[in-house]
Amino acid sequence: MSEELKHELYDGEQILWQGKPEPFELMDEVYKKPLVITWAASAAVMLIFLAFYIPFYIRTASKPSQLLIALFLVGLVPFALSFQPIATRRSLLKNVTYVFTNQRAICVNHTQINAFAISKETLCKVKTLPNGSTAIYMGEDGCKIKPSSSRDAAVRRIKTPDSEKLTGMVFYGVKNGSDICKNFTPFTTVSAE
């Protein structure tokens, strides 16, 4: 890890802690309801489409390729919405490494390195997850993230639409997050939930 980051570190910046997310269930108590709703809505969209399109397809004696193209186009968004939580979980467990330096919080994954400047004034909140690990929310916008959006926030950039600068960061699934924040970061206040 240090090799990947050595070109990203500022002069005098030192790695104080690094870790990976702890294993977690896809459908823990926080995520179960939103996932079931997303999957049910996706299935409903496809069934409604089929209920209306199949009779039209039969009446017009269309080519099978037209049915396949229509199914693909209509199913694209529901499939993406349904598959996204699975991809996020996989990315967190296989590709993500979290780092605290003496100046920044850094999230490294296989496609990018996100870094968020931290100081004594940076807001920090730690929430215990169903598996016993924690989510660390940093920065004003990071602390606004809902628990059911924590996984997504951990793999994406939290920023304002008009700027590339990060306005927050989430480390999801950190073992002993409260201790890490107290021992390896400059945060003066770490609120726990």
Short mmCIF file of N, CA and C in Angstrom, two decimals:
data_model
loop_
_atom_site.label_atom_id
_atom_site.label_comp_id
_atom_site.label_asym_id
_atom_site.label_seq_id
_atom_site.Cartn_x
_atom_site.Cartn_y
_atom_site.Cartn_z
N MET A 1 0.82 -1.19 0.00
CA MET A 1 0.00 0.00 0.00
C MET A 1 0.86 1.25 0.00
N SER A 2 1.87 1.28 0.81
CA SER A 2 2.72 2.46 0.88
C SER A 2 3.31 2.80 -0.48
N GLU A 3 3.62 1.77 -1.28
CA GLU A 3 4.17 2.01 -2.61
C GLU A 3 3.16 2.72 -3.51
N GLU A 4 1.88 2.30 -3.44
CA GLU A 4 0.84 2.94 -4.25
C GLU A 4 0.68 4.40 -3.88
N LEU A 5 0.87 4.70 -2.61
CA LEU A 5 0.60 6.05 -2.12
C LEU A 5 1.81 6.96 -2.11
N LYS A 6 3.00 6.43 -2.25
CA LYS A 6 4.18 7.26 -2.03
C LYS A 6 4.24 8.47 -2.97
N HIS A 7 3.67 8.34 -4.17
CA HIS A 7 3.66 9.47 -5.11
C HIS A 7 2.51 10.44 -4.80
N GLU A 8 1.55 9.99 -4.00
CA GLU A 8 0.39 10.81 -3.66
C GLU A 8 0.60 11.62 -2.37
N LEU A 9 1.56 11.23 -1.56
CA LEU A 9 1.75 11.89 -0.26
C LEU A 9 2.47 13.23 -0.42
N TYR A 10 2.06 14.19 0.41
CA TYR A 10 2.72 15.49 0.44
C TYR A 10 4.06 15.37 1.17
N ASP A 11 4.92 16.38 1.01
CA ASP A 11 6.16 16.41 1.78
C ASP A 11 5.80 16.46 3.26
N GLY A 12 6.41 15.59 4.04
CA GLY A 12 6.17 15.54 5.47
C GLY A 12 4.92 14.78 5.87
N GLU A 13 4.15 14.29 4.90
CA GLU A 13 2.94 13.52 5.22
C GLU A 13 3.34 12.08 5.51
N GLN A 14 2.78 11.54 6.59
CA GLN A 14 3.11 10.17 7.00
C GLN A 14 1.85 9.35 7.17
N ILE A 15 1.91 8.10 6.77
CA ILE A 15 0.79 7.18 6.99
C ILE A 15 0.80 6.77 8.46
N LEU A 16 -0.33 7.00 9.14
CA LEU A 16 -0.45 6.65 10.56
C LEU A 16 -1.25 5.37 10.76
N TRP A 17 -2.20 5.11 9.88
CA TRP A 17 -3.03 3.91 9.98
C TRP A 17 -3.57 3.56 8.61
N GLN A 18 -3.70 2.27 8.34
CA GLN A 18 -4.38 1.81 7.13
C GLN A 18 -5.10 0.52 7.44
N GLY A 19 -6.22 0.32 6.75
CA GLY A 19 -7.02 -0.88 6.98
C GLY A 19 -8.01 -1.10 5.87
N LYS A 20 -8.67 -2.25 5.92
CA LYS A 20 -9.66 -2.61 4.92
C LYS A 20 -11.01 -2.81 5.62
N PRO A 21 -12.11 -2.68 4.87
CA PRO A 21 -13.42 -2.92 5.47
C PRO A 21 -13.56 -4.36 5.96
N GLU A 22 -14.25 -4.51 7.08
CA GLU A 22 -14.57 -5.83 7.62
C GLU A 22 -15.68 -6.45 6.77
N PRO A 23 -15.75 -7.78 6.67
CA PRO A 23 -16.84 -8.42 5.93
C PRO A 23 -18.20 -8.03 6.52
N PHE A 24 -19.19 -7.87 5.65
CA PHE A 24 -20.53 -7.52 6.11
C PHE A 24 -21.56 -8.17 5.20
N GLU A 25 -22.77 -8.31 5.70
CA GLU A 25 -23.86 -8.91 4.95
C GLU A 25 -24.46 -7.89 3.98
N LEU A 26 -24.82 -8.33 2.80
CA LEU A 26 -25.45 -7.45 1.83
C LEU A 26 -26.77 -6.90 2.37
N MET A 27 -27.55 -7.75 3.02
CA MET A 27 -28.86 -7.35 3.49
C MET A 27 -28.93 -7.28 5.01
N ASP A 28 -28.04 -6.49 5.60
CA ASP A 28 -28.15 -6.31 7.05
C ASP A 28 -29.38 -5.46 7.34
N GLU A 29 -29.67 -5.22 8.62
CA GLU A 29 -30.93 -4.56 9.00
C GLU A 29 -31.10 -3.16 8.41
N VAL A 30 -30.02 -2.44 8.16
CA VAL A 30 -30.12 -1.09 7.61
C VAL A 30 -30.45 -1.13 6.12
N TYR A 31 -29.93 -2.11 5.41
CA TYR A 31 -30.06 -2.17 3.96
C TYR A 31 -31.17 -3.08 3.46
N LYS A 32 -31.70 -3.93 4.31
CA LYS A 32 -32.67 -4.93 3.86
C LYS A 32 -33.89 -4.29 3.21
N LYS A 33 -34.53 -3.34 3.87
CA LYS A 33 -35.76 -2.74 3.33
C LYS A 33 -35.51 -2.00 2.01
N PRO A 34 -34.49 -1.10 1.94
CA PRO A 34 -34.26 -0.43 0.65
C PRO A 34 -33.93 -1.39 -0.49
N LEU A 35 -33.18 -2.46 -0.19
CA LEU A 35 -32.84 -3.42 -1.25
C LEU A 35 -34.07 -4.18 -1.73
N VAL A 36 -34.91 -4.62 -0.80
CA VAL A 36 -36.13 -5.35 -1.18
C VAL A 36 -37.04 -4.44 -2.00
N ILE A 37 -37.17 -3.18 -1.61
CA ILE A 37 -38.01 -2.24 -2.36
C ILE A 37 -37.44 -2.03 -3.77
N THR A 38 -36.13 -1.84 -3.88
CA THR A 38 -35.50 -1.65 -5.19
C THR A 38 -35.70 -2.86 -6.08
N TRP A 39 -35.46 -4.05 -5.53
CA TRP A 39 -35.60 -5.26 -6.33
C TRP A 39 -37.06 -5.51 -6.72
N ALA A 40 -37.99 -5.25 -5.79
CA ALA A 40 -39.41 -5.44 -6.10
C ALA A 40 -39.87 -4.44 -7.17
N ALA A 41 -39.44 -3.20 -7.05
CA ALA A 41 -39.81 -2.18 -8.05
C ALA A 41 -39.23 -2.54 -9.42
N SER A 42 -38.02 -3.03 -9.44
CA SER A 42 -37.39 -3.44 -10.71
C SER A 42 -38.16 -4.59 -11.35
N ALA A 43 -38.52 -5.57 -10.54
CA ALA A 43 -39.29 -6.70 -11.06
C ALA A 43 -40.66 -6.24 -11.56
N ALA A 44 -41.29 -5.32 -10.83
CA ALA A 44 -42.60 -4.81 -11.23
C ALA A 44 -42.51 -4.08 -12.57
N VAL A 45 -41.47 -3.27 -12.75
CA VAL A 45 -41.30 -2.56 -14.02
C VAL A 45 -41.20 -3.57 -15.17
N MET A 46 -40.42 -4.60 -14.98
CA MET A 46 -40.26 -5.59 -16.05
C MET A 46 -41.57 -6.34 -16.31
N LEU A 47 -42.30 -6.71 -15.26
CA LEU A 47 -43.56 -7.43 -15.44
C LEU A 47 -44.61 -6.56 -16.13
N ILE A 48 -44.68 -5.30 -15.74
CA ILE A 48 -45.63 -4.38 -16.38
C ILE A 48 -45.28 -4.21 -17.85
N PHE A 49 -44.00 -4.04 -18.12
CA PHE A 49 -43.58 -3.92 -19.51
C PHE A 49 -43.97 -5.16 -20.31
N LEU A 50 -43.67 -6.32 -19.75
CA LEU A 50 -44.00 -7.56 -20.46
C LEU A 50 -45.51 -7.70 -20.66
N ALA A 51 -46.30 -7.32 -19.66
CA ALA A 51 -47.76 -7.44 -19.76
C ALA A 51 -48.30 -6.58 -20.91
N PHE A 52 -47.69 -5.44 -21.15
CA PHE A 52 -48.16 -4.58 -22.23
C PHE A 52 -47.46 -4.85 -23.57
N TYR A 53 -46.21 -5.23 -23.52
CA TYR A 53 -45.46 -5.37 -24.76
C TYR A 53 -45.70 -6.71 -25.45
N ILE A 54 -45.82 -7.78 -24.70
CA ILE A 54 -45.99 -9.11 -25.31
C ILE A 54 -47.24 -9.14 -26.21
N PRO A 55 -48.41 -8.66 -25.74
CA PRO A 55 -49.57 -8.66 -26.66
C PRO A 55 -49.31 -7.82 -27.93
N PHE A 56 -48.66 -6.68 -27.78
CA PHE A 56 -48.32 -5.84 -28.94
C PHE A 56 -47.37 -6.59 -29.86
N TYR A 57 -46.39 -7.24 -29.29
CA TYR A 57 -45.40 -8.01 -30.06
C TYR A 57 -46.09 -9.13 -30.86
N ILE A 58 -47.03 -9.80 -30.21
CA ILE A 58 -47.75 -10.90 -30.88
C ILE A 58 -48.65 -10.36 -32.00
N ARG A 59 -49.37 -9.24 -31.71
CA ARG A 59 -50.27 -8.65 -32.71
C ARG A 59 -49.52 -8.17 -33.95
N THR A 60 -48.36 -7.61 -33.76
CA THR A 60 -47.62 -7.03 -34.89
C THR A 60 -46.68 -8.03 -35.56
N ALA A 61 -46.60 -9.21 -35.02
CA ALA A 61 -45.73 -10.25 -35.58
C ALA A 61 -44.32 -9.71 -35.81
N SER A 62 -43.81 -9.05 -34.80
CA SER A 62 -42.46 -8.47 -34.88
C SER A 62 -41.40 -9.56 -34.84
N LYS A 63 -40.20 -9.15 -35.18
CA LYS A 63 -39.07 -10.06 -35.16
C LYS A 63 -38.61 -10.31 -33.73
N PRO A 64 -38.07 -11.50 -33.44
CA PRO A 64 -37.57 -11.77 -32.09
C PRO A 64 -36.49 -10.78 -31.64
N SER A 65 -35.72 -10.29 -32.60
CA SER A 65 -34.68 -9.33 -32.23
C SER A 65 -35.28 -8.05 -31.66
N GLN A 66 -36.46 -7.64 -32.13
CA GLN A 66 -37.11 -6.45 -31.58
C GLN A 66 -37.51 -6.66 -30.13
N LEU A 67 -38.00 -7.85 -29.82
CA LEU A 67 -38.36 -8.17 -28.43
C LEU A 67 -37.12 -8.13 -27.55
N LEU A 68 -36.05 -8.71 -28.02
CA LEU A 68 -34.81 -8.73 -27.23
C LEU A 68 -34.27 -7.32 -27.02
N ILE A 69 -34.30 -6.48 -28.05
CA ILE A 69 -33.83 -5.10 -27.92
C ILE A 69 -34.71 -4.33 -26.94
N ALA A 70 -36.03 -4.51 -27.04
CA ALA A 70 -36.94 -3.82 -26.13
C ALA A 70 -36.72 -4.27 -24.68
N LEU A 71 -36.57 -5.58 -24.48
CA LEU A 71 -36.30 -6.10 -23.13
C LEU A 71 -34.99 -5.53 -22.58
N PHE A 72 -33.98 -5.47 -23.43
CA PHE A 72 -32.69 -4.94 -23.01
C PHE A 72 -32.82 -3.47 -22.60
N LEU A 73 -33.46 -2.67 -23.43
CA LEU A 73 -33.57 -1.24 -23.15
C LEU A 73 -34.41 -0.95 -21.90
N VAL A 74 -35.52 -1.64 -21.77
CA VAL A 74 -36.38 -1.41 -20.60
C VAL A 74 -35.74 -1.99 -19.34
N GLY A 75 -35.04 -3.09 -19.47
CA GLY A 75 -34.44 -3.73 -18.30
C GLY A 75 -33.12 -3.14 -17.85
N LEU A 76 -32.53 -2.28 -18.66
CA LEU A 76 -31.21 -1.74 -18.35
C LEU A 76 -31.18 -0.99 -17.02
N VAL A 77 -32.08 -0.05 -16.83
CA VAL A 77 -32.09 0.74 -15.59
C VAL A 77 -32.44 -0.12 -14.37
N PRO A 78 -33.53 -0.91 -14.42
CA PRO A 78 -33.83 -1.75 -13.25
C PRO A 78 -32.69 -2.73 -12.91
N PHE A 79 -32.05 -3.28 -13.95
CA PHE A 79 -30.93 -4.19 -13.69
C PHE A 79 -29.78 -3.45 -13.02
N ALA A 80 -29.46 -2.27 -13.53
CA ALA A 80 -28.36 -1.49 -12.95
C ALA A 80 -28.66 -1.13 -11.50
N LEU A 81 -29.88 -0.70 -11.22
CA LEU A 81 -30.25 -0.35 -9.84
C LEU A 81 -30.21 -1.57 -8.93
N SER A 82 -30.60 -2.72 -9.44
CA SER A 82 -30.62 -3.94 -8.64
C SER A 82 -29.22 -4.50 -8.41
N PHE A 83 -28.35 -4.36 -9.39
CA PHE A 83 -27.01 -4.93 -9.29
C PHE A 83 -26.04 -4.02 -8.53
N GLN A 84 -26.31 -2.72 -8.51
CA GLN A 84 -25.40 -1.74 -7.90
C GLN A 84 -25.03 -2.06 -6.45
N PRO A 85 -25.97 -2.44 -5.56
CA PRO A 85 -25.56 -2.76 -4.19
C PRO A 85 -24.61 -3.96 -4.11
N ILE A 86 -24.78 -4.91 -4.99
CA ILE A 86 -23.91 -6.08 -5.01
C ILE A 86 -22.50 -5.67 -5.45
N ALA A 87 -22.43 -4.82 -6.48
CA ALA A 87 -21.14 -4.34 -6.97
C ALA A 87 -20.44 -3.48 -5.91
N THR A 88 -21.20 -2.66 -5.20
CA THR A 88 -20.63 -1.82 -4.15
C THR A 88 -20.03 -2.69 -3.05
N ARG A 89 -20.76 -3.70 -2.61
CA ARG A 89 -20.26 -4.61 -1.57
C ARG A 89 -18.97 -5.29 -2.03
N ARG A 90 -18.99 -5.78 -3.25
CA ARG A 90 -17.81 -6.46 -3.79
C ARG A 90 -16.61 -5.51 -3.84
N SER A 91 -16.84 -4.29 -4.30
CA SER A 91 -15.76 -3.30 -4.38
C SER A 91 -15.20 -2.99 -3.00
N LEU A 92 -16.08 -2.79 -2.02
CA LEU A 92 -15.61 -2.48 -0.67
C LEU A 92 -14.76 -3.62 -0.11
N LEU A 93 -15.22 -4.84 -0.28
CA LEU A 93 -14.52 -5.97 0.33
C LEU A 93 -13.27 -6.40 -0.41
N LYS A 94 -13.19 -6.17 -1.71
CA LYS A 94 -12.03 -6.63 -2.47
C LYS A 94 -11.05 -5.54 -2.86
N ASN A 95 -11.53 -4.31 -3.06
CA ASN A 95 -10.68 -3.31 -3.69
C ASN A 95 -10.33 -2.09 -2.85
N VAL A 96 -10.98 -1.90 -1.72
CA VAL A 96 -10.82 -0.65 -0.97
C VAL A 96 -9.85 -0.80 0.20
N THR A 97 -9.01 0.21 0.34
CA THR A 97 -8.14 0.34 1.51
C THR A 97 -8.29 1.77 2.02
N TYR A 98 -8.45 1.88 3.33
CA TYR A 98 -8.57 3.20 3.96
C TYR A 98 -7.25 3.57 4.61
N VAL A 99 -6.92 4.86 4.58
CA VAL A 99 -5.66 5.34 5.13
C VAL A 99 -5.91 6.65 5.88
N PHE A 100 -5.32 6.77 7.07
CA PHE A 100 -5.24 8.05 7.75
C PHE A 100 -3.77 8.46 7.76
N THR A 101 -3.50 9.68 7.31
CA THR A 101 -2.16 10.24 7.43
C THR A 101 -2.24 11.35 8.48
N ASN A 102 -1.15 12.02 8.69
CA ASN A 102 -1.15 13.14 9.63
C ASN A 102 -1.85 14.37 9.04
N GLN A 103 -2.31 14.29 7.78
CA GLN A 103 -2.98 15.43 7.14
C GLN A 103 -4.30 15.09 6.45
N ARG A 104 -4.48 13.83 6.05
CA ARG A 104 -5.64 13.50 5.24
C ARG A 104 -6.21 12.12 5.56
N ALA A 105 -7.48 11.95 5.17
CA ALA A 105 -8.10 10.64 5.10
C ALA A 105 -8.09 10.26 3.62
N ILE A 106 -7.66 9.04 3.32
CA ILE A 106 -7.51 8.63 1.93
C ILE A 106 -8.21 7.29 1.74
N CYS A 107 -8.96 7.19 0.65
CA CYS A 107 -9.61 5.94 0.26
C CYS A 107 -9.00 5.52 -1.07
N VAL A 108 -8.40 4.35 -1.08
CA VAL A 108 -7.76 3.82 -2.28
C VAL A 108 -8.59 2.64 -2.78
N ASN A 109 -9.01 2.70 -4.04
CA ASN A 109 -9.61 1.52 -4.64
C ASN A 109 -8.92 1.27 -5.98
N HIS A 110 -9.35 0.26 -6.68
CA HIS A 110 -8.64 -0.14 -7.90
C HIS A 110 -8.73 0.88 -9.03
N THR A 111 -9.64 1.85 -8.94
CA THR A 111 -9.76 2.82 -10.03
C THR A 111 -9.33 4.23 -9.67
N GLN A 112 -9.30 4.57 -8.39
CA GLN A 112 -8.97 5.94 -8.02
C GLN A 112 -8.49 6.04 -6.58
N ILE A 113 -7.89 7.18 -6.29
CA ILE A 113 -7.49 7.52 -4.92
C ILE A 113 -8.21 8.81 -4.56
N ASN A 114 -9.03 8.76 -3.52
CA ASN A 114 -9.74 9.94 -3.03
C ASN A 114 -9.09 10.37 -1.73
N ALA A 115 -8.80 11.65 -1.61
CA ALA A 115 -8.17 12.17 -0.40
C ALA A 115 -8.96 13.36 0.11
N PHE A 116 -9.14 13.40 1.43
CA PHE A 116 -9.91 14.44 2.09
C PHE A 116 -9.06 15.03 3.22
N ALA A 117 -8.81 16.34 3.14
CA ALA A 117 -8.00 17.00 4.17
C ALA A 117 -8.74 16.98 5.51
N ILE A 118 -8.00 16.61 6.57
CA ILE A 118 -8.59 16.58 7.90
C ILE A 118 -7.77 17.44 8.86
N SER A 119 -8.48 18.01 9.84
CA SER A 119 -7.82 18.83 10.85
C SER A 119 -8.58 18.68 12.16
N LYS A 120 -8.18 19.41 13.17
CA LYS A 120 -8.86 19.37 14.47
C LYS A 120 -10.32 19.80 14.34
N GLU A 121 -10.60 20.71 13.40
CA GLU A 121 -11.95 21.23 13.25
C GLU A 121 -12.86 20.35 12.39
N THR A 122 -12.30 19.36 11.74
CA THR A 122 -13.10 18.49 10.86
C THR A 122 -14.13 17.73 11.69
N LEU A 123 -15.39 17.79 11.26
CA LEU A 123 -16.43 17.03 11.92
C LEU A 123 -16.19 15.54 11.71
N CYS A 124 -16.46 14.76 12.75
CA CYS A 124 -16.29 13.31 12.65
C CYS A 124 -17.37 12.63 13.48
N LYS A 125 -17.99 11.62 12.88
CA LYS A 125 -19.03 10.85 13.54
C LYS A 125 -18.72 9.37 13.30
N VAL A 126 -18.87 8.56 14.32
CA VAL A 126 -18.64 7.12 14.20
C VAL A 126 -19.93 6.40 14.56
N LYS A 127 -20.38 5.51 13.68
CA LYS A 127 -21.61 4.76 13.92
C LYS A 127 -21.30 3.28 13.88
N THR A 128 -21.82 2.56 14.87
CA THR A 128 -21.63 1.11 14.93
C THR A 128 -22.57 0.43 13.94
N LEU A 129 -22.04 -0.49 13.17
CA LEU A 129 -22.80 -1.22 12.15
C LEU A 129 -23.31 -2.54 12.71
N PRO A 130 -24.28 -3.18 12.04
CA PRO A 130 -24.83 -4.44 12.54
C PRO A 130 -23.80 -5.55 12.76
N ASN A 131 -22.70 -5.55 12.00
CA ASN A 131 -21.70 -6.61 12.17
C ASN A 131 -20.68 -6.28 13.27
N GLY A 132 -20.86 -5.15 13.97
CA GLY A 132 -19.96 -4.77 15.05
C GLY A 132 -18.84 -3.84 14.62
N SER A 133 -18.61 -3.71 13.32
CA SER A 133 -17.62 -2.76 12.85
C SER A 133 -18.25 -1.36 12.87
N THR A 134 -17.56 -0.38 12.33
CA THR A 134 -18.07 0.99 12.38
C THR A 134 -17.97 1.66 11.02
N ALA A 135 -18.76 2.71 10.88
CA ALA A 135 -18.64 3.61 9.73
C ALA A 135 -18.13 4.93 10.29
N ILE A 136 -17.11 5.48 9.66
CA ILE A 136 -16.55 6.77 10.09
C ILE A 136 -16.98 7.80 9.05
N TYR A 137 -17.72 8.80 9.51
CA TYR A 137 -18.21 9.87 8.66
C TYR A 137 -17.36 11.11 8.94
N MET A 138 -16.78 11.70 7.89
CA MET A 138 -15.88 12.85 8.08
C MET A 138 -16.34 14.02 7.23
N GLY A 139 -16.18 15.22 7.78
CA GLY A 139 -16.55 16.43 7.07
C GLY A 139 -18.03 16.73 7.20
N GLU A 140 -18.39 17.96 6.92
CA GLU A 140 -19.78 18.37 7.08
C GLU A 140 -20.72 17.54 6.21
N ASP A 141 -20.38 17.36 4.93
CA ASP A 141 -21.24 16.58 4.05
C ASP A 141 -21.16 15.09 4.33
N GLY A 142 -20.02 14.61 4.76
CA GLY A 142 -19.89 13.20 5.12
C GLY A 142 -20.76 12.84 6.31
N CYS A 143 -20.85 13.75 7.28
CA CYS A 143 -21.66 13.50 8.49
C CYS A 143 -23.16 13.57 8.21
N LYS A 144 -23.55 14.07 7.05
CA LYS A 144 -24.97 14.14 6.68
C LYS A 144 -25.45 12.86 5.99
N ILE A 145 -24.55 11.98 5.65
CA ILE A 145 -24.91 10.75 4.93
C ILE A 145 -25.80 9.88 5.81
N LYS A 146 -26.89 9.38 5.22
CA LYS A 146 -27.80 8.48 5.94
C LYS A 146 -27.14 7.11 6.05
N PRO A 147 -27.46 6.36 7.13
CA PRO A 147 -26.86 5.01 7.26
C PRO A 147 -27.11 4.13 6.03
N SER A 148 -28.28 4.23 5.41
CA SER A 148 -28.58 3.38 4.25
C SER A 148 -27.84 3.82 2.98
N SER A 149 -27.09 4.91 3.05
CA SER A 149 -26.29 5.36 1.91
C SER A 149 -24.79 5.28 2.20
N SER A 150 -24.43 4.76 3.35
CA SER A 150 -23.02 4.74 3.78
C SER A 150 -22.12 3.94 2.85
N ARG A 151 -22.59 2.80 2.37
CA ARG A 151 -21.75 1.97 1.50
C ARG A 151 -21.45 2.69 0.19
N ASP A 152 -22.50 3.26 -0.40
CA ASP A 152 -22.30 4.00 -1.65
C ASP A 152 -21.35 5.17 -1.44
N ALA A 153 -21.52 5.89 -0.33
CA ALA A 153 -20.66 7.05 -0.06
C ALA A 153 -19.21 6.63 0.13
N ALA A 154 -19.00 5.42 0.62
CA ALA A 154 -17.63 4.96 0.86
C ALA A 154 -16.88 4.67 -0.44
N VAL A 155 -17.60 4.45 -1.53
CA VAL A 155 -16.93 4.16 -2.80
C VAL A 155 -17.07 5.27 -3.82
N ARG A 156 -17.73 6.36 -3.46
CA ARG A 156 -17.86 7.47 -4.41
C ARG A 156 -17.30 8.74 -3.79
N ARG A 157 -17.22 9.78 -4.59
CA ARG A 157 -16.69 11.06 -4.13
C ARG A 157 -17.82 11.91 -3.57
N ILE A 158 -17.66 12.40 -2.35
CA ILE A 158 -18.64 13.30 -1.75
C ILE A 158 -18.15 14.72 -2.01
N LYS A 159 -18.87 15.41 -2.90
CA LYS A 159 -18.45 16.75 -3.29
C LYS A 159 -19.66 17.55 -3.74
N THR A 160 -19.47 18.85 -3.85
CA THR A 160 -20.53 19.69 -4.39
C THR A 160 -20.51 19.60 -5.90
N PRO A 161 -21.65 19.80 -6.56
CA PRO A 161 -21.69 19.67 -8.02
C PRO A 161 -20.77 20.64 -8.77
N ASP A 162 -20.50 21.79 -8.17
CA ASP A 162 -19.71 22.80 -8.87
C ASP A 162 -18.22 22.76 -8.55
N SER A 163 -17.77 21.75 -7.81
CA SER A 163 -16.36 21.68 -7.44
C SER A 163 -15.89 20.23 -7.43
N GLU A 164 -14.63 20.02 -7.74
CA GLU A 164 -14.04 18.68 -7.66
C GLU A 164 -13.50 18.38 -6.26
N LYS A 165 -13.43 19.39 -5.41
CA LYS A 165 -12.89 19.23 -4.07
C LYS A 165 -13.85 18.40 -3.21
N LEU A 166 -13.33 17.41 -2.51
CA LEU A 166 -14.16 16.59 -1.64
C LEU A 166 -14.65 17.41 -0.46
N THR A 167 -15.91 17.19 -0.08
CA THR A 167 -16.50 17.90 1.06
C THR A 167 -16.83 16.93 2.20
N GLY A 168 -16.44 15.70 2.04
CA GLY A 168 -16.67 14.70 3.07
C GLY A 168 -16.15 13.35 2.61
N MET A 169 -16.12 12.41 3.56
CA MET A 169 -15.66 11.07 3.24
C MET A 169 -16.27 10.10 4.24
N VAL A 170 -16.49 8.86 3.81
CA VAL A 170 -17.00 7.80 4.68
C VAL A 170 -16.08 6.60 4.54
N PHE A 171 -15.66 6.07 5.69
CA PHE A 171 -14.96 4.79 5.75
C PHE A 171 -15.98 3.80 6.30
N TYR A 172 -16.39 2.82 5.51
CA TYR A 172 -17.43 1.87 5.92
C TYR A 172 -16.80 0.54 6.34
N GLY A 173 -17.25 0.00 7.46
CA GLY A 173 -16.80 -1.32 7.90
C GLY A 173 -15.46 -1.36 8.58
N VAL A 174 -15.09 -0.29 9.29
CA VAL A 174 -13.79 -0.21 9.96
C VAL A 174 -13.87 -0.86 11.33
N LYS A 175 -12.94 -1.74 11.62
CA LYS A 175 -12.88 -2.37 12.93
C LYS A 175 -12.32 -1.35 13.94
N ASN A 176 -13.02 -1.19 15.06
CA ASN A 176 -12.60 -0.28 16.13
C ASN A 176 -12.44 1.17 15.65
N GLY A 177 -13.43 1.66 14.91
CA GLY A 177 -13.37 3.00 14.34
C GLY A 177 -13.19 4.10 15.37
N SER A 178 -13.83 3.99 16.52
CA SER A 178 -13.69 5.02 17.55
C SER A 178 -12.25 5.11 18.04
N ASP A 179 -11.64 3.96 18.30
CA ASP A 179 -10.24 3.95 18.75
C ASP A 179 -9.31 4.50 17.68
N ILE A 180 -9.56 4.15 16.45
CA ILE A 180 -8.71 4.64 15.34
C ILE A 180 -8.80 6.16 15.26
N CYS A 181 -10.02 6.69 15.34
CA CYS A 181 -10.19 8.15 15.25
C CYS A 181 -9.52 8.86 16.42
N LYS A 182 -9.53 8.25 17.59
CA LYS A 182 -8.91 8.88 18.77
C LYS A 182 -7.39 8.78 18.73
N ASN A 183 -6.87 7.71 18.18
CA ASN A 183 -5.42 7.46 18.23
C ASN A 183 -4.63 7.90 17.00
N PHE A 184 -5.28 8.01 15.84
CA PHE A 184 -4.53 8.24 14.61
C PHE A 184 -4.98 9.46 13.81
N THR A 185 -5.89 10.25 14.35
CA THR A 185 -6.39 11.42 13.62
C THR A 185 -6.34 12.65 14.49
N PRO A 186 -6.39 13.82 13.88
CA PRO A 186 -6.36 15.05 14.66
C PRO A 186 -7.72 15.49 15.19
N PHE A 187 -8.81 14.73 14.87
CA PHE A 187 -10.15 15.16 15.26
C PHE A 187 -10.20 15.44 16.77
N THR A 188 -10.71 16.61 17.14
CA THR A 188 -10.85 16.92 18.57
C THR A 188 -12.12 16.35 19.14
N THR A 189 -13.15 16.23 18.29
CA THR A 189 -14.42 15.68 18.75
C THR A 189 -14.86 14.56 17.82
N VAL A 190 -15.11 13.40 18.38
CA VAL A 190 -15.62 12.28 17.62
C VAL A 190 -16.93 11.87 18.27
N SER A 191 -18.05 12.13 17.60
CA SER A 191 -19.34 11.73 18.18
C SER A 191 -19.62 10.30 17.78
N ALA A 192 -20.19 9.55 18.71
CA ALA A 192 -20.47 8.12 18.47
C ALA A 192 -21.96 7.89 18.52
N GLU A 193 -22.43 7.01 17.65
CA GLU A 193 -23.84 6.61 17.63
C GLU A 193 -23.95 5.12 17.74
#
